[in-house]
Amino acid sequence: MSDHDFVSGSKPIPIARGEGPYLYTDDGTEYLDAGASYACTPLGHSHPAVVEAVQEQVAELTFVDSSYPVQSREDAYAALVASAPDGLDQAWFCNSGTEANEAALKFARSATGESTIVAATRSFHGRTMGSLAATWKDKYKKPFEPLAGDVEFVPYGDSEELTDAVDDETAAVILEPIQGEGGINVPPAGYLETARELTDDAGAALVFDEVQTGMGRTGSMWACQNAGITPDIITTAKGLGNGLPVGGIVVRDWIADGAASHNATFSGGPVVTAAVDATITTLIEEEWPAHAAEIGEYLTGELEDALGDSVREVRGDGVLVGVELKRGANRVARDLALEQQVLALPAGRTVLRLLPPLVIDESEADQLVEAMRTVIAPDTEANS
Ligand SMILES: *Cc1c(COP(=O)(O)O)cnc(C)c1O
């Protein structure tokens, strides 16, 4: 098996069960999940509150279309809007992250009457044709071209280039507040503010793709709240239903009022929205975003101490952590999995991405750090 197969194809670890931050194979081997669920389980695997909500709902009413009011959908809308910054008052559910970004781009185009989208280098917004057009990597795009046109890419984090790109013909600027797939790239201070000012002046929509950064991972429910910037649209998915397939967007009134018709058959289905409501409610009532900030700071500090000069940088926010290695990330991810029973994700060639559930405690963070030290800096002393 090549390194490439290991990360993008199947891995020889058949998973049978999950609980909290751990996954288990049939024979009971325990794996610490710091990436296997791609930020989809902020509360940890099979969280009781979500399991119970889903089990009750699936038995009571599995599906009815979104033109009929259903309590779980109403509750999920209310929970999502309440969790978002003031001014983002209308929500819509879909089935995935790419679909949330498709909706955002369509809504931005129809509400502004313009068509140009400004996106960033190293962005990842999904793999359906519209979101793919705003995604940076050629590997994902080239075989499928031509894609939906009118996307201009600017270097992520560069305010001057962004200023040059945004004009009266811009429908939307779409950015991840911290880039995930692209390598855990944190923009310089002031960058998101500049994006806000430019889009305000141009009458364009500012779209923050929080599919990976949202749901408490960076220490606030939404990463834009850390920066104090309210976009016109937030897109979400991944952790939104703690593992159930659901995406959503929250938008300002001018977007909702100006948007032309868009919908999906499964939009806001009762079962997934029961999961959304249970997930958001539990995250907020039990204050997991604040925990994510604390445990993330602890984890990052311990990683820096343990790995020292063996790595180039440890960066990120909360439990969205990237470790810039001095060697290939695929191999390190493989060694962590097969030798240390720790599951992590590469993000680009040399960045290892750690996305543990928000609920990890210090001893689990220590386990992650010790596994990383053993694989990356084996000649150093454990710091126990
Ligand atoms: C994963 C991801 C997407 C795509 O989500 P899917 O549910 O896989 O379609 C979009 N944007 C970001 C930032 C992501 O991390």
mmCIF file of C-alpha atoms in Angstrom, residues 83-85 88 156 175-180 185-187 192-193 208-231 234-236 289 316-320:
data_model
loop_
_atom_site.group_PDB
_atom_site.id
_atom_site.type_symbol
_atom_site.label_atom_id
_atom_site.label_comp_id
_atom_site.label_asym_id
_atom_site.label_seq_id
_atom_site.Cartn_x
_atom_site.Cartn_y
_atom_site.Cartn_z
ATOM 1 C CA SER A 83 -25.747 30.566 17.882
ATOM 2 C CA ALA A 84 -24.791 32.908 15.018
ATOM 3 C CA PRO A 85 -23.656 36.538 15.334
ATOM 4 C CA LEU A 88 -27.599 36.657 10.704
ATOM 5 C CA TYR A 156 -5.040 34.072 1.103
ATOM 6 C CA LEU A 175 -13.169 32.805 2.593
ATOM 7 C CA GLU A 176 -12.500 30.287 5.333
ATOM 8 C CA PRO A 177 -11.754 32.320 8.511
ATOM 9 C CA ILE A 178 -8.939 29.792 9.035
ATOM 10 C CA GLN A 179 -8.155 27.511 6.095
ATOM 11 C CA GLY A 180 -8.545 23.824 6.937
ATOM 12 C CA ASN A 185 -3.646 28.796 7.550
ATOM 13 C CA VAL A 186 -4.466 31.578 9.990
ATOM 14 C CA PRO A 187 -4.838 34.958 8.248
ATOM 15 C CA LEU A 192 -11.127 39.512 7.631
ATOM 16 C CA GLU A 193 -11.903 43.120 8.577
ATOM 17 C CA PHE A 208 -17.445 32.783 5.490
ATOM 18 C CA ASP A 209 -17.147 29.077 4.883
ATOM 19 C CA GLU A 210 -17.190 27.741 8.456
ATOM 20 C CA VAL A 211 -17.762 24.128 7.473
ATOM 21 C CA GLN A 212 -14.551 23.184 9.302
ATOM 22 C CA THR A 213 -13.972 26.157 11.653
ATOM 23 C CA GLY A 214 -17.522 26.323 13.023
ATOM 24 C CA MET A 215 -19.438 24.499 15.751
ATOM 25 C CA GLY A 216 -17.180 25.685 18.562
ATOM 26 C CA ARG A 217 -13.907 24.313 17.258
ATOM 27 C CA THR A 218 -11.916 27.554 17.488
ATOM 28 C CA GLY A 219 -13.206 28.538 20.906
ATOM 29 C CA SER A 220 -16.358 30.397 19.801
ATOM 30 C CA MET A 221 -19.334 28.806 18.082
ATOM 31 C CA TRP A 222 -18.152 30.472 14.865
ATOM 32 C CA ALA A 223 -14.578 31.503 14.137
ATOM 33 C CA CYS A 224 -15.764 34.880 12.828
ATOM 34 C CA GLN A 225 -16.875 35.669 16.391
ATOM 35 C CA ASN A 226 -13.231 35.466 17.521
ATOM 36 C CA ALA A 227 -12.385 38.096 14.922
ATOM 37 C CA GLY A 228 -15.478 40.174 15.710
ATOM 38 C CA ILE A 229 -16.522 40.203 12.056
ATOM 39 C CA THR A 230 -20.049 39.380 10.918
ATOM 40 C CA PRO A 231 -20.263 38.209 7.308
ATOM 41 C CA ILE A 234 -22.006 31.682 7.141
ATOM 42 C CA THR A 235 -21.948 28.207 5.663
ATOM 43 C CA THR A 236 -21.731 25.134 7.879
ATOM 44 C CA PRO A 289 -16.505 26.119 22.797
ATOM 45 C CA GLY A 316 -4.235 27.111 14.564
ATOM 46 C CA ASP A 317 -6.894 28.068 17.053
ATOM 47 C CA GLY A 318 -8.712 25.968 19.639
ATOM 48 C CA VAL A 319 -8.820 22.345 18.491
ATOM 49 C CA LEU A 320 -8.158 23.215 14.856
#
